[in-house]
Amino acid sequence: MTKIIWMTDPHFQKEGLIGDLNPRTRLQAAIDHMNTHHADAAFLVLSGDLVGKNYMDDYAGIASALAQSKIPVYPLIGNNDDRASFRAHLPLPTDVADEFIQYRLATNDAQIPCLDTHMTGSHAGQFCETRRDWLKNALTDTPTYIFMHHPPMGLHLPQQDTIKLQDGSAFLDMISTGGNVRHIFIGHVHRPTSGTVRGIPFATLGALSFQAPAPQPAWDWDSFVPAREAPHYGVLYIVDGNVTLQYTQFCAYELGIET
Ligand SMILES: [Fe+2]
């Protein structure tokens, strides 16, 4: 059995608020909750948007917050991240690729590619030639569970769907015709969804920071107001190829709201 903790989108800032939200308080609550209740997990995967504004100091801040974790932490890069600052401050596995921040985790019976879908200067994601080659080489007969920041397909979330992975069909063609991909885990959308794509199950997760509202009533980025929903993280169990994801609330909505 492999137990994995999955968190996403902390949007850490060393100072200040995101609207009325203190992202430091939420991250600390998540780490404390995980250390208290899930210190037996194999590791924590953090699926991108570690910071919100690419400030070097924010990476130093989140690195020291994550250092409190009792289990190893594996961070992915999101649209709001910056590769150079990310590499400069966060411990990464030794097999991390040169050009992109992607690497393969392994358990005794599975492999877990963690992808870099960041596109410099854009909130949408990218699956370029170099990254296609890397993933193609990573796809083997071993049961495979992929973590990535950008969804490779639309999710009926009109606003988030405008900033999904741009080359999503190439990604879906690859994982549905080769290898042994059993599940995809996706950040970015700040909202829990699940389903299948080309027959492969996927899940997204609410953010550690602010939550995106449901698509109706309609909203857009200019009028964006976060949903008054509590944050959560995922507790994943992979047992004999079977996957369970428990959405786990770690604090009340009010925690970290400063008015
Ligand atoms: Fe985000």
PDB file of N, CA and C in Angstrom, residues 174-228:
ATOM      1  N   MET A 174      -0.770  10.640 -26.157  1.00  0.00           N
ATOM      2  CA  MET A 174       0.370   9.858 -25.670  1.00  0.00           C
ATOM      3  C   MET A 174      -0.026   8.924 -24.526  1.00  0.00           C
ATOM      4  N   ILE A 175      -0.749   9.441 -23.556  1.00  0.00           N
ATOM      5  CA  ILE A 175      -1.020   8.599 -22.375  1.00  0.00           C
ATOM      6  C   ILE A 175      -2.125   7.577 -22.633  1.00  0.00           C
ATOM      7  N   SER A 176      -2.926   7.799 -23.687  1.00  0.00           N
ATOM      8  CA  SER A 176      -4.009   6.842 -23.937  1.00  0.00           C
ATOM      9  C   SER A 176      -3.595   5.760 -24.931  1.00  0.00           C
ATOM     10  N   THR A 177      -2.439   5.931 -25.575  1.00  0.00           N
ATOM     11  CA  THR A 177      -2.015   4.930 -26.560  1.00  0.00           C
ATOM     12  C   THR A 177      -0.741   4.197 -26.155  1.00  0.00           C
ATOM     13  N   GLY A 178      -0.050   4.660 -25.117  1.00  0.00           N
ATOM     14  CA  GLY A 178       1.174   3.982 -24.692  1.00  0.00           C
ATOM     15  C   GLY A 178       1.279   3.988 -23.178  1.00  0.00           C
ATOM     16  N   GLY A 179       2.152   3.123 -22.672  1.00  0.00           N
ATOM     17  CA  GLY A 179       2.357   3.086 -21.230  1.00  0.00           C
ATOM     18  C   GLY A 179       1.199   2.451 -20.500  1.00  0.00           C
ATOM     19  N   ASN A 180       1.083   2.759 -19.235  1.00  0.00           N
ATOM     20  CA  ASN A 180       0.102   2.114 -18.357  1.00  0.00           C
ATOM     21  C   ASN A 180      -0.388   3.135 -17.332  1.00  0.00           C
ATOM     22  N   VAL A 181      -0.970   4.237 -17.860  1.00  0.00           N
ATOM     23  CA  VAL A 181      -1.382   5.341 -16.986  1.00  0.00           C
ATOM     24  C   VAL A 181      -2.721   5.008 -16.336  1.00  0.00           C
ATOM     25  N   ARG A 182      -2.727   5.012 -15.012  1.00  0.00           N
ATOM     26  CA  ARG A 182      -3.921   4.607 -14.258  1.00  0.00           C
ATOM     27  C   ARG A 182      -4.725   5.788 -13.711  1.00  0.00           C
ATOM     28  N   HIS A 183      -4.086   6.931 -13.555  1.00  0.00           N
ATOM     29  CA  HIS A 183      -4.789   8.073 -12.955  1.00  0.00           C
ATOM     30  C   HIS A 183      -3.962   9.330 -13.180  1.00  0.00           C
ATOM     31  N   ILE A 184      -4.653  10.471 -13.334  1.00  0.00           N
ATOM     32  CA  ILE A 184      -3.983  11.777 -13.444  1.00  0.00           C
ATOM     33  C   ILE A 184      -4.473  12.664 -12.297  1.00  0.00           C
ATOM     34  N   PHE A 185      -3.536  13.377 -11.675  1.00  0.00           N
ATOM     35  CA  PHE A 185      -3.860  14.286 -10.581  1.00  0.00           C
ATOM     36  C   PHE A 185      -3.412  15.691 -10.985  1.00  0.00           C
ATOM     37  N   ILE A 186      -4.349  16.656 -10.933  1.00  0.00           N
ATOM     38  CA  ILE A 186      -4.174  17.960 -11.574  1.00  0.00           C
ATOM     39  C   ILE A 186      -4.421  19.098 -10.569  1.00  0.00           C
ATOM     40  N   GLY A 187      -3.578  20.126 -10.618  1.00  0.00           N
ATOM     41  CA  GLY A 187      -3.765  21.313  -9.771  1.00  0.00           C
ATOM     42  C   GLY A 187      -4.535  22.400 -10.526  1.00  0.00           C
ATOM     43  N   HIS A 188      -4.169  23.662 -10.289  1.00  0.00           N
ATOM     44  CA  HIS A 188      -4.530  24.804 -11.135  1.00  0.00           C
ATOM     45  C   HIS A 188      -5.957  25.323 -10.999  1.00  0.00           C
ATOM     46  N   VAL A 189      -6.961  24.459 -10.898  1.00  0.00           N
ATOM     47  CA  VAL A 189      -8.337  24.960 -11.030  1.00  0.00           C
ATOM     48  C   VAL A 189      -8.955  25.397  -9.697  1.00  0.00           C
ATOM     49  N   HIS A 190      -8.264  25.149  -8.577  1.00  0.00           N
ATOM     50  CA  HIS A 190      -8.743  25.607  -7.254  1.00  0.00           C
ATOM     51  C   HIS A 190     -10.145  25.090  -6.948  1.00  0.00           C
ATOM     52  N   ARG A 191     -10.427  23.877  -7.384  1.00  0.00           N
ATOM     53  CA  ARG A 191     -11.782  23.359  -7.229  1.00  0.00           C
ATOM     54  C   ARG A 191     -11.738  21.839  -7.417  1.00  0.00           C
ATOM     55  N   PRO A 192     -12.447  21.068  -6.560  1.00  0.00           N
ATOM     56  CA  PRO A 192     -12.433  19.619  -6.754  1.00  0.00           C
ATOM     57  C   PRO A 192     -13.336  19.192  -7.905  1.00  0.00           C
ATOM     58  N   THR A 193     -12.767  18.442  -8.840  1.00  0.00           N
ATOM     59  CA  THR A 193     -13.564  17.799  -9.886  1.00  0.00           C
ATOM     60  C   THR A 193     -12.968  16.410 -10.086  1.00  0.00           C
ATOM     61  N   SER A 194     -13.734  15.522 -10.666  1.00  0.00           N
ATOM     62  CA  SER A 194     -13.177  14.209 -11.015  1.00  0.00           C
ATOM     63  C   SER A 194     -13.955  13.662 -12.190  1.00  0.00           C
ATOM     64  N   GLY A 195     -13.377  12.671 -12.866  1.00  0.00           N
ATOM     65  CA  GLY A 195     -14.039  12.072 -14.016  1.00  0.00           C
ATOM     66  C   GLY A 195     -13.060  11.181 -14.750  1.00  0.00           C
ATOM     67  N   THR A 196     -13.316  10.998 -16.037  1.00  0.00           N
ATOM     68  CA  THR A 196     -12.379  10.241 -16.862  1.00  0.00           C
ATOM     69  C   THR A 196     -12.117  11.038 -18.132  1.00  0.00           C
ATOM     70  N   VAL A 197     -10.955  10.833 -18.705  1.00  0.00           N
ATOM     71  CA  VAL A 197     -10.632  11.421 -20.004  1.00  0.00           C
ATOM     72  C   VAL A 197      -9.966  10.320 -20.820  1.00  0.00           C
ATOM     73  N   ARG A 198     -10.535  10.035 -21.990  1.00  0.00           N
ATOM     74  CA  ARG A 198     -10.085   8.916 -22.828  1.00  0.00           C
ATOM     75  C   ARG A 198     -10.018   7.621 -21.999  1.00  0.00           C
ATOM     76  N   GLY A 199     -10.921   7.515 -21.056  1.00  0.00           N
ATOM     77  CA  GLY A 199     -10.987   6.298 -20.246  1.00  0.00           C
ATOM     78  C   GLY A 199     -10.059   6.301 -19.040  1.00  0.00           C
ATOM     79  N   ILE A 200      -9.252   7.349 -18.898  1.00  0.00           N
ATOM     80  CA  ILE A 200      -8.312   7.414 -17.764  1.00  0.00           C
ATOM     81  C   ILE A 200      -8.907   8.317 -16.682  1.00  0.00           C
ATOM     82  N   PRO A 201      -8.961   7.833 -15.445  1.00  0.00           N
ATOM     83  CA  PRO A 201      -9.517   8.670 -14.371  1.00  0.00           C
ATOM     84  C   PRO A 201      -8.630   9.881 -14.069  1.00  0.00           C
ATOM     85  N   PHE A 202      -9.288  10.973 -13.687  1.00  0.00           N
ATOM     86  CA  PHE A 202      -8.524  12.144 -13.242  1.00  0.00           C
ATOM     87  C   PHE A 202      -9.217  12.757 -12.034  1.00  0.00           C
ATOM     88  N   ALA A 203      -8.464  13.589 -11.319  1.00  0.00           N
ATOM     89  CA  ALA A 203      -9.040  14.363 -10.215  1.00  0.00           C
ATOM     90  C   ALA A 203      -8.326  15.699 -10.144  1.00  0.00           C
ATOM     91  N   THR A 204      -9.060  16.730  -9.728  1.00  0.00           N
ATOM     92  CA  THR A 204      -8.462  18.007  -9.350  1.00  0.00           C
ATOM     93  C   THR A 204      -8.784  18.242  -7.882  1.00  0.00           C
ATOM     94  N   LEU A 205      -8.202  19.293  -7.335  1.00  0.00           N
ATOM     95  CA  LEU A 205      -8.250  19.478  -5.889  1.00  0.00           C
ATOM     96  C   LEU A 205      -8.489  20.955  -5.580  1.00  0.00           C
ATOM     97  N   GLY A 206      -9.192  21.233  -4.492  1.00  0.00           N
ATOM     98  CA  GLY A 206      -9.283  22.605  -4.007  1.00  0.00           C
ATOM     99  C   GLY A 206      -7.901  23.093  -3.591  1.00  0.00           C
ATOM    100  N   ALA A 207      -7.720  24.398  -3.582  1.00  0.00           N
ATOM    101  CA  ALA A 207      -6.413  24.970  -3.250  1.00  0.00           C
ATOM    102  C   ALA A 207      -6.201  25.011  -1.737  1.00  0.00           C
ATOM    103  N   LEU A 208      -4.927  25.087  -1.325  1.00  0.00           N
ATOM    104  CA  LEU A 208      -4.643  25.386   0.085  1.00  0.00           C
ATOM    105  C   LEU A 208      -5.027  26.819   0.393  1.00  0.00           C
ATOM    106  N   SER A 209      -5.041  27.674  -0.628  1.00  0.00           N
ATOM    107  CA  SER A 209      -5.318  29.100  -0.420  1.00  0.00           C
ATOM    108  C   SER A 209      -6.791  29.395  -0.676  1.00  0.00           C
ATOM    109  N   PHE A 210      -7.119  30.088  -1.748  1.00  0.00           N
ATOM    110  CA  PHE A 210      -8.507  30.491  -2.025  1.00  0.00           C
ATOM    111  C   PHE A 210      -9.162  29.511  -2.997  1.00  0.00           C
ATOM    112  N   GLN A 211     -10.485  29.398  -2.910  1.00  0.00           N
ATOM    113  CA  GLN A 211     -11.230  28.457  -3.753  1.00  0.00           C
ATOM    114  C   GLN A 211     -11.935  29.211  -4.883  1.00  0.00           C
ATOM    115  N   ALA A 212     -11.928  28.613  -6.079  1.00  0.00           N
ATOM    116  CA  ALA A 212     -12.685  29.184  -7.196  1.00  0.00           C
ATOM    117  C   ALA A 212     -14.153  28.791  -7.047  1.00  0.00           C
ATOM    118  N   PRO A 213     -15.077  29.703  -7.368  1.00  0.00           N
ATOM    119  CA  PRO A 213     -16.493  29.359  -7.283  1.00  0.00           C
ATOM    120  C   PRO A 213     -16.890  28.363  -8.383  1.00  0.00           C
ATOM    121  N   ALA A 214     -18.023  27.703  -8.200  1.00  0.00           N
ATOM    122  CA  ALA A 214     -18.608  26.900  -9.273  1.00  0.00           C
ATOM    123  C   ALA A 214     -18.918  27.821 -10.460  1.00  0.00           C
ATOM    124  N   PRO A 215     -19.031  27.258 -11.668  1.00  0.00           N
ATOM    125  CA  PRO A 215     -19.205  28.116 -12.862  1.00  0.00           C
ATOM    126  C   PRO A 215     -20.511  28.910 -12.874  1.00  0.00           C
ATOM    127  N   GLN A 216     -21.524  28.420 -12.197  1.00  0.00           N
ATOM    128  CA  GLN A 216     -22.790  29.151 -12.126  1.00  0.00           C
ATOM    129  C   GLN A 216     -23.088  29.516 -10.684  1.00  0.00           C
ATOM    130  N   PRO A 217     -23.498  30.773 -10.384  1.00  0.00           N
ATOM    131  CA  PRO A 217     -23.666  31.893 -11.312  1.00  0.00           C
ATOM    132  C   PRO A 217     -22.352  32.232 -12.032  1.00  0.00           C
ATOM    133  N   ALA A 218     -22.479  32.689 -13.284  1.00  0.00           N
ATOM    134  CA  ALA A 218     -21.303  32.956 -14.112  1.00  0.00           C
ATOM    135  C   ALA A 218     -20.410  34.021 -13.471  1.00  0.00           C
ATOM    136  N   TRP A 219     -19.109  33.851 -13.639  1.00  0.00           N
ATOM    137  CA  TRP A 219     -18.142  34.839 -13.145  1.00  0.00           C
ATOM    138  C   TRP A 219     -17.011  34.945 -14.154  1.00  0.00           C
ATOM    139  N   ASP A 220     -16.223  35.998 -14.037  1.00  0.00           N
ATOM    140  CA  ASP A 220     -15.029  36.101 -14.873  1.00  0.00           C
ATOM    141  C   ASP A 220     -13.875  36.597 -14.008  1.00  0.00           C
ATOM    142  N   TRP A 221     -12.668  36.609 -14.587  1.00  0.00           N
ATOM    143  CA  TRP A 221     -11.492  36.945 -13.777  1.00  0.00           C
ATOM    144  C   TRP A 221     -11.570  38.369 -13.253  1.00  0.00           C
ATOM    145  N   ASP A 222     -12.211  39.280 -14.026  1.00  0.00           N
ATOM    146  CA  ASP A 222     -12.288  40.668 -13.569  1.00  0.00           C
ATOM    147  C   ASP A 222     -13.185  40.823 -12.346  1.00  0.00           C
ATOM    148  N   SER A 223     -14.216  39.967 -12.276  1.00  0.00           N
ATOM    149  CA  SER A 223     -15.154  40.081 -11.150  1.00  0.00           C
ATOM    150  C   SER A 223     -14.930  38.958 -10.134  1.00  0.00           C
ATOM    151  N   PHE A 224     -13.779  38.280 -10.232  1.00  0.00           N
ATOM    152  CA  PHE A 224     -13.528  37.090  -9.413  1.00  0.00           C
ATOM    153  C   PHE A 224     -13.614  37.387  -7.911  1.00  0.00           C
ATOM    154  N   VAL A 225     -14.460  36.626  -7.243  1.00  0.00           N
ATOM    155  CA  VAL A 225     -14.529  36.671  -5.783  1.00  0.00           C
ATOM    156  C   VAL A 225     -14.430  35.219  -5.316  1.00  0.00           C
ATOM    157  N   PRO A 226     -13.438  34.886  -4.495  1.00  0.00           N
ATOM    158  CA  PRO A 226     -13.286  33.488  -4.083  1.00  0.00           C
ATOM    159  C   PRO A 226     -14.538  32.960  -3.392  1.00  0.00           C
ATOM    160  N   ALA A 227     -14.800  31.668  -3.575  1.00  0.00           N
ATOM    161  CA  ALA A 227     -15.919  31.027  -2.883  1.00  0.00           C
ATOM    162  C   ALA A 227     -15.605  30.967  -1.391  1.00  0.00           C
ATOM    163  N   ARG A 228     -16.649  31.100  -0.593  1.00  0.00           N
ATOM    164  CA  ARG A 228     -16.447  31.025   0.870  1.00  0.00           C
ATOM    165  C   ARG A 228     -16.479  29.548   1.292  1.00  0.00           C
TER     166      ARG A 228
END
